[in-house]
XYZ file of C-alpha atoms in Angstrom:
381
model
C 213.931 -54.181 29.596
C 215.389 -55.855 33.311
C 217.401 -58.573 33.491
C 214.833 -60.647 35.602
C 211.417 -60.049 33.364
C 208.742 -61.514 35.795
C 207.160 -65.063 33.920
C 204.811 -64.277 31.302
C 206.313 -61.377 29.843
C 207.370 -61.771 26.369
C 211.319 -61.614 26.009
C 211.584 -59.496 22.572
C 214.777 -59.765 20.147
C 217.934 -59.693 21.078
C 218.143 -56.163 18.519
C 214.975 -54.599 20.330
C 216.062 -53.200 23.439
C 219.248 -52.465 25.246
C 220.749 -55.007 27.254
C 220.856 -53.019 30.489
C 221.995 -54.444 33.796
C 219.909 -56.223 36.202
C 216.913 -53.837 37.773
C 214.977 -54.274 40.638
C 211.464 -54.605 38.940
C 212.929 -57.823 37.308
C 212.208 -60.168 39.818
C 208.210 -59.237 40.120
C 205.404 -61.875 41.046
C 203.967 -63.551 37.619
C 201.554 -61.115 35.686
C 198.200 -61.726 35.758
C 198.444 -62.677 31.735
C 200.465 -65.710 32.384
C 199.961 -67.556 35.153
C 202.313 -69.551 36.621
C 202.950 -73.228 35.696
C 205.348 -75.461 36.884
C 208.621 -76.670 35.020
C 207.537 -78.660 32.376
C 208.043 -82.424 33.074
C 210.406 -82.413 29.367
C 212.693 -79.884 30.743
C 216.288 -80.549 30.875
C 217.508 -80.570 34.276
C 221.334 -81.526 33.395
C 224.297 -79.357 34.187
C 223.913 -76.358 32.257
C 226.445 -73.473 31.786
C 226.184 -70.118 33.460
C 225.490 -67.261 31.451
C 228.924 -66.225 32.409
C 232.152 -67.497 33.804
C 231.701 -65.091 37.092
C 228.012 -66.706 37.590
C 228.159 -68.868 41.038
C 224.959 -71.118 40.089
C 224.107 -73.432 37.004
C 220.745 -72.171 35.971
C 219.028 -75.203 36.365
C 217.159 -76.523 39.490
C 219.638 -76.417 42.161
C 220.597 -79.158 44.356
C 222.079 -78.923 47.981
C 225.458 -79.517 46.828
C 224.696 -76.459 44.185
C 223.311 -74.174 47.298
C 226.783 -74.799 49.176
C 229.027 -74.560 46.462
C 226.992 -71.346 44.951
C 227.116 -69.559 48.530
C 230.652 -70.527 49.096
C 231.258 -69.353 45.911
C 229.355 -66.237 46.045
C 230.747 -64.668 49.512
C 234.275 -65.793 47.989
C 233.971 -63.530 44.747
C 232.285 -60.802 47.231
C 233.585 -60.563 50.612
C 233.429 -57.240 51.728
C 229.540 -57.477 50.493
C 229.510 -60.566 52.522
C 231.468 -61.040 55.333
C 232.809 -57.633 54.911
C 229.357 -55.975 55.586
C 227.964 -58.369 58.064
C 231.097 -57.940 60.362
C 230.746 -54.208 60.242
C 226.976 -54.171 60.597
C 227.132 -56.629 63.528
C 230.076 -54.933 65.101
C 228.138 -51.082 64.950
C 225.210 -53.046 66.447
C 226.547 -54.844 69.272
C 229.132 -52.009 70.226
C 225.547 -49.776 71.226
C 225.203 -52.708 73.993
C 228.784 -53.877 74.629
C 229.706 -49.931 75.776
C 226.520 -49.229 77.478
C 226.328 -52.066 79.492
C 230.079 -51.555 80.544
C 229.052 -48.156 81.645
C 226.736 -49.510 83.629
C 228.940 -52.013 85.609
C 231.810 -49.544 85.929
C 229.320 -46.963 87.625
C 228.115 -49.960 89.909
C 224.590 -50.102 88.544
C 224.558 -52.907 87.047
C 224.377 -56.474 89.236
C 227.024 -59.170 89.099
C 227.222 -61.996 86.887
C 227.057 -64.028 89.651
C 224.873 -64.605 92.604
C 226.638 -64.047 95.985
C 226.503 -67.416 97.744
C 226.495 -66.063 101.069
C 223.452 -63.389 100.065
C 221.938 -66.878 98.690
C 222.014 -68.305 101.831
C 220.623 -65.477 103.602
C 218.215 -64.891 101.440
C 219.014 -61.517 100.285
C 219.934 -61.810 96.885
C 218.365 -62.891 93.683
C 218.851 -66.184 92.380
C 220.091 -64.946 89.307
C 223.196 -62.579 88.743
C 221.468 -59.582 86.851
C 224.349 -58.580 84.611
C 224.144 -61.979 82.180
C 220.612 -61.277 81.824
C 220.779 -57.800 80.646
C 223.669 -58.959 78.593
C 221.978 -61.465 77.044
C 218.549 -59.531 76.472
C 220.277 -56.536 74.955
C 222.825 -58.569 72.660
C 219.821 -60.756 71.468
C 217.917 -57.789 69.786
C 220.889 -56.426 68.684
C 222.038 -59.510 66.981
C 218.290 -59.899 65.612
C 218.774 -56.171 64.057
C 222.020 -56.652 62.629
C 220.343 -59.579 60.934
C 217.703 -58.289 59.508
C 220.426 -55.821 57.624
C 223.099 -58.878 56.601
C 220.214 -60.443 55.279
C 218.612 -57.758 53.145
C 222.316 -57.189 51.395
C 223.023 -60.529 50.942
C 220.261 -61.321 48.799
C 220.943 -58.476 46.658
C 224.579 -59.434 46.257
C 223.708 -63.613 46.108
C 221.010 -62.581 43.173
C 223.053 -60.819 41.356
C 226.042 -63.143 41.504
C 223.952 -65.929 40.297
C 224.216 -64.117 37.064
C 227.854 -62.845 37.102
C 226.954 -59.890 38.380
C 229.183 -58.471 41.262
C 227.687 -55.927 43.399
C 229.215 -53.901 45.344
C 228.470 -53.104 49.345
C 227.846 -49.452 48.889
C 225.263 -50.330 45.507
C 223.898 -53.322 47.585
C 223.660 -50.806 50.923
C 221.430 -48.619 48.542
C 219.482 -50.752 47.009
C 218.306 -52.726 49.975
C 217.847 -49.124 52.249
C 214.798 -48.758 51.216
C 212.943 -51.921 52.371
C 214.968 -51.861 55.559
C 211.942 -50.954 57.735
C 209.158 -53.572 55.901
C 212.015 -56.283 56.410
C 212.033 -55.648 60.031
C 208.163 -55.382 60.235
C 208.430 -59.003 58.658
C 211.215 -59.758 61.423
C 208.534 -58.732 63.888
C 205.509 -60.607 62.509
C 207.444 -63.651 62.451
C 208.880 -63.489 65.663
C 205.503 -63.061 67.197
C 204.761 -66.535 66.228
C 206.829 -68.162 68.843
C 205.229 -65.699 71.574
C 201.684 -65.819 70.533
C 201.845 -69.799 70.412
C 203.637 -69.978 73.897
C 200.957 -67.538 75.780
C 198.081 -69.620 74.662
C 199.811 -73.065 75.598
C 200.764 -71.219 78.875
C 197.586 -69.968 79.561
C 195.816 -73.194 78.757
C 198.045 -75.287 80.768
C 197.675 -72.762 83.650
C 193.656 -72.705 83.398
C 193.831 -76.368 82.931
C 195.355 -76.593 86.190
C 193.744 -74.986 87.992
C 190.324 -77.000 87.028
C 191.750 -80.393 86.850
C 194.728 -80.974 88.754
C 198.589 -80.467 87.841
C 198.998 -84.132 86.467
C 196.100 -83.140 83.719
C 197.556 -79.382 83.620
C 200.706 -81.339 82.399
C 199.845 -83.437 80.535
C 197.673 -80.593 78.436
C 200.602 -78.458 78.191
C 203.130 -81.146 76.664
C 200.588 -82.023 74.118
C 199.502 -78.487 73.190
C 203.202 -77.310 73.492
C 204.068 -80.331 70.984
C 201.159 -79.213 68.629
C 201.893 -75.210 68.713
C 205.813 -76.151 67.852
C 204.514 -78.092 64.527
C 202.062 -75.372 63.872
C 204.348 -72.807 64.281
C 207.499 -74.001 62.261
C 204.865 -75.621 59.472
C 203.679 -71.668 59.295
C 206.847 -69.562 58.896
C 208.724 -72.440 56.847
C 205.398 -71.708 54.178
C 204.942 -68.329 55.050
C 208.448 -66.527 56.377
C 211.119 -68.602 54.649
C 211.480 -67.072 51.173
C 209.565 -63.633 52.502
C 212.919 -61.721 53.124
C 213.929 -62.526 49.401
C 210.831 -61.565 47.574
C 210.379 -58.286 50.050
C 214.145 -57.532 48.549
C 214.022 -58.950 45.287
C 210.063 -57.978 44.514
C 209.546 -54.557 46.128
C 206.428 -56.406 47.874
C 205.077 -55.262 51.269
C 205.200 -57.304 54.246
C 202.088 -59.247 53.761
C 202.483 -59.632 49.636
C 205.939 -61.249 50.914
C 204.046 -63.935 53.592
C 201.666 -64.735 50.643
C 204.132 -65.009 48.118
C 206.247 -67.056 50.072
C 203.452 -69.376 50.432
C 202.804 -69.833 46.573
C 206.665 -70.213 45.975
C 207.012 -72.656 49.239
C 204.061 -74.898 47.933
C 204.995 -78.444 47.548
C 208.463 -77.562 48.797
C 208.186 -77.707 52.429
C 210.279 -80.446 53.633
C 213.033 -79.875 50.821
C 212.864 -75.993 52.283
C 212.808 -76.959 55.970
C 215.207 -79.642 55.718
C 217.543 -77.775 53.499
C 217.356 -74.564 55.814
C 217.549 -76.531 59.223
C 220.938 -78.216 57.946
C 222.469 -75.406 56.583
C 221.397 -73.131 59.823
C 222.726 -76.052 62.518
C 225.992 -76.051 59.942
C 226.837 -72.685 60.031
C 226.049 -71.699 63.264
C 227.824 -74.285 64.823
C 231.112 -73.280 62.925
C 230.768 -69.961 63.646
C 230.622 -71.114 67.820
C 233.754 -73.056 67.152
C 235.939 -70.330 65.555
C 234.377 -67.548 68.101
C 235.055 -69.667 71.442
C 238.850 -67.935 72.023
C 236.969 -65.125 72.438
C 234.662 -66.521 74.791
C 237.360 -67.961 76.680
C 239.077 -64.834 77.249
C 235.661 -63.312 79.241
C 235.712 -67.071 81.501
C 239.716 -66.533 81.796
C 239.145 -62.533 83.323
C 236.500 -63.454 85.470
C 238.839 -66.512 87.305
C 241.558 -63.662 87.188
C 239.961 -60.927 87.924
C 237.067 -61.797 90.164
C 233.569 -60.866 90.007
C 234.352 -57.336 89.923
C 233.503 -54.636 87.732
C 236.553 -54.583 85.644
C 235.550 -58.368 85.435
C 232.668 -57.697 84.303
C 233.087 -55.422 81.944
C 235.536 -57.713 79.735
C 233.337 -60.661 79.942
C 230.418 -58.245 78.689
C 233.122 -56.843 75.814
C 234.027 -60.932 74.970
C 230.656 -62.029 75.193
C 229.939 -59.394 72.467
C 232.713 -59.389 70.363
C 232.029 -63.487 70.540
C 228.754 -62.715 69.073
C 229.941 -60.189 66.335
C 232.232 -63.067 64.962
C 229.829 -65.624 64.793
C 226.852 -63.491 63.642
C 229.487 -62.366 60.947
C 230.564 -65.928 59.587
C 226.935 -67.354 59.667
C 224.692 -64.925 59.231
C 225.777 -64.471 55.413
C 226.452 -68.224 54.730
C 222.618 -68.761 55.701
C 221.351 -66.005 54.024
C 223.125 -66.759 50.928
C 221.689 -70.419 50.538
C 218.075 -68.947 51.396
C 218.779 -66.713 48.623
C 219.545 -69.513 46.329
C 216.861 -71.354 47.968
C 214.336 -68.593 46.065
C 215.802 -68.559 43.284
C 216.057 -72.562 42.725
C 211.761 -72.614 43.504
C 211.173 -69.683 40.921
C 213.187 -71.777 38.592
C 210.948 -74.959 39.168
C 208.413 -73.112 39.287
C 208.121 -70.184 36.939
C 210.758 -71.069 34.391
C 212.966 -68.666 35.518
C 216.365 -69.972 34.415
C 214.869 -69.405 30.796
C 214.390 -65.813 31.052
C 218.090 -65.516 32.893
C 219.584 -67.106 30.086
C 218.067 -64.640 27.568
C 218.796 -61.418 29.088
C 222.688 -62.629 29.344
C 222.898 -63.766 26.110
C 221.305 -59.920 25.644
C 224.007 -58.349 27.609
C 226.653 -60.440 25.746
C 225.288 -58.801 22.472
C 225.276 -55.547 23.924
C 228.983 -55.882 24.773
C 228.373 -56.008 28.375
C 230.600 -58.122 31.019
C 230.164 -59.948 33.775
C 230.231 -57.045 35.802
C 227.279 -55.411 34.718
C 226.285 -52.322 32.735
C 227.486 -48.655 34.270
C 224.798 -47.497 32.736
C 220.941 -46.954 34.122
C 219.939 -46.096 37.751
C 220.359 -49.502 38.835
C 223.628 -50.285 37.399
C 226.177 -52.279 39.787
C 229.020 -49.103 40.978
């Protein structure tokens, strides 16, 4: 029997099966059997204990105060699952870049981070320096890759946490290896968004134009461009939001996630947008703060050093290392909360805290503690 039983199967008797640790099938889609109802209006929604001391969320609808607290709280019982992981992941990464690109500019292939001004003026050199746009282009999908790995951990490690569970990197590493590849399909898909809704605003603008005039062409392209960025964050907030977690957490494919995470997501939006956008613009800006030294050391070698190569190469090593640091300290924070995030709407939504609550009282029968069973495939190591 898992630890998660999806809502509508029928929890038996504490004596009738063996309080096992927490599987992977547990957190399933509702069964066809039951359907899925919303939190009945008489539930309690007061504090309510954890099924164990180690357990980093009440099980009870969560509020933003429980999100921080419970990812604070999670990467602080689990940091080398957390931050551990993410700095490692992000540093293997962004080294790939980092030691290519300083190949590059020590064998003189790559362009300066700087225009020439004199080259300007003659007209011989491009406007741009090439280096900081190779940089940034590489670093970007690295950063986007190494992300798409934090994540998947994290919500292994944040779901099992929320029970008292502590997982470790190397069980959390193997557990989340398999959906690697359909978690970066679902990176893809909702990354295409974005694109797909600038080309046809582009285009538009461009054709309108060219028909009516550039006041009109304008004018067409603010509104559109205004209309595609509602349309496009209304669509991954209902679609892409929770999609990483139930890929993870539900074994789904990448469009069983989308439409999942538009059944959990409904009537949630703006608490889900508004929760994500403030813990996103939180985190990230922290992590800028504590990883400016670094940045400051590539700005101090290029006044010292010149626009050279050697120059350039340690303002392409800070600019990376910068980005390991911060991709490190926020990438975990937000995918913790998102975690959380899925598990507070299956609670509303499903009942889910119920079920949680009976499989610990289970594995406190059975002898088990908080750090789960060492027995079964899917027991924490």
């Amino acid at each position: 029997m898992s630890s998660f039983p999806p809502p509508g199967d029928a929890a038996p008797p504490p004596g009738d099966s063996d309080p096992g640790p927490t599987s992977q099938q547990s957190w399933g889609a509702p069964t066809g059997d039951a359907p899925t109802s919303p939190r009945p209006a008489g539930a309690a929604t007061g504090w309510t204990a954890p099924p164990t001391t180690r357990a980093t969320v009440p099980l009870r609808p969560l509020g933003l105060g429980d999100m921080f607290d419970g990812a604070f709280r999670t990467i602080r019982q689990n940091p080398g699952a957390t931050l551990g992981v993410a700095f490692l992941v992000n540093l293997v990464f962004l080294a790939i870049p980092a030691v290519g690109l300083a190949l590059l500019s020590l064998s003189g292939q790559l362009g300066p981070l700087v225009p020439d001004v004199a080259s300007l003026e003659a007209g011989t050199a491009e406007p741009f320096g090439t280096a900081p746009v190779v940089s940034g282009l590489l670093t970007f999908l690295a950063s986007t890759l190494a992300g798409v790995v934090v994540t998947g951990l994290v919500v292994q490690v944040v779901a099992r946490a929320a029970i008292g569970e502590k997982l470790r990197a190397g069980e959390a590493w193997r557990r989340t290896r398999p959906r690697l590849w359909r978690l970066l399909g679902l990176t893809i898909v909702s990354g295409l968004l974005p694109l797909v809704a600038t080309a046809v605003v582009v285009g538009v603008a461009v054709a309108v134009t060219a028909a009516a005039g550039t006041v009109v062409g304008a004018l067409t392209g603010v509104v559109l461009g205004v209309g595609a960025f509602v349309a496009v964050v209304w669509f991954w907030t209902r679609f892409f939001l929770l999609a990483p977690c139930v890929l993870v957490l539900e074994g789904s494919g990448v469009v069983a996630s989308a439409r999942r995470s538009r059944t959990l997501s409904r009537g949630s939006f703006w608490r889900l947008l508004g929760i994500y956008l403030l813990i996103s613009v939180t985190a990230y800006l922290v992590a800028s703060i504590v990883s400016i030294p670094l940045s400051l050391i590539g700005v101090a070698s290029l006044f010292l050093l010149g626009d050279d190569t050697w120059g350039t190469v340690l303002v392409l090593v800070s600019d990376n290392l910068s980005a390991v640091v911060s991709g490190a300290l926020a990438t975990p924070f937000v995918g913790a909360v998102v975690a959380l995030q899925y598990i507070d709407v299956r609670i509303r939504r499903e009942g889910l805290d119920v079920r949680l609550r009976q499989q610990a009282a289970r594995r406190a029968q059975g002898g088990q503690g908080g750090e789960g069973g060492q027995g079964g495939q899917d027991s924490p190591r």
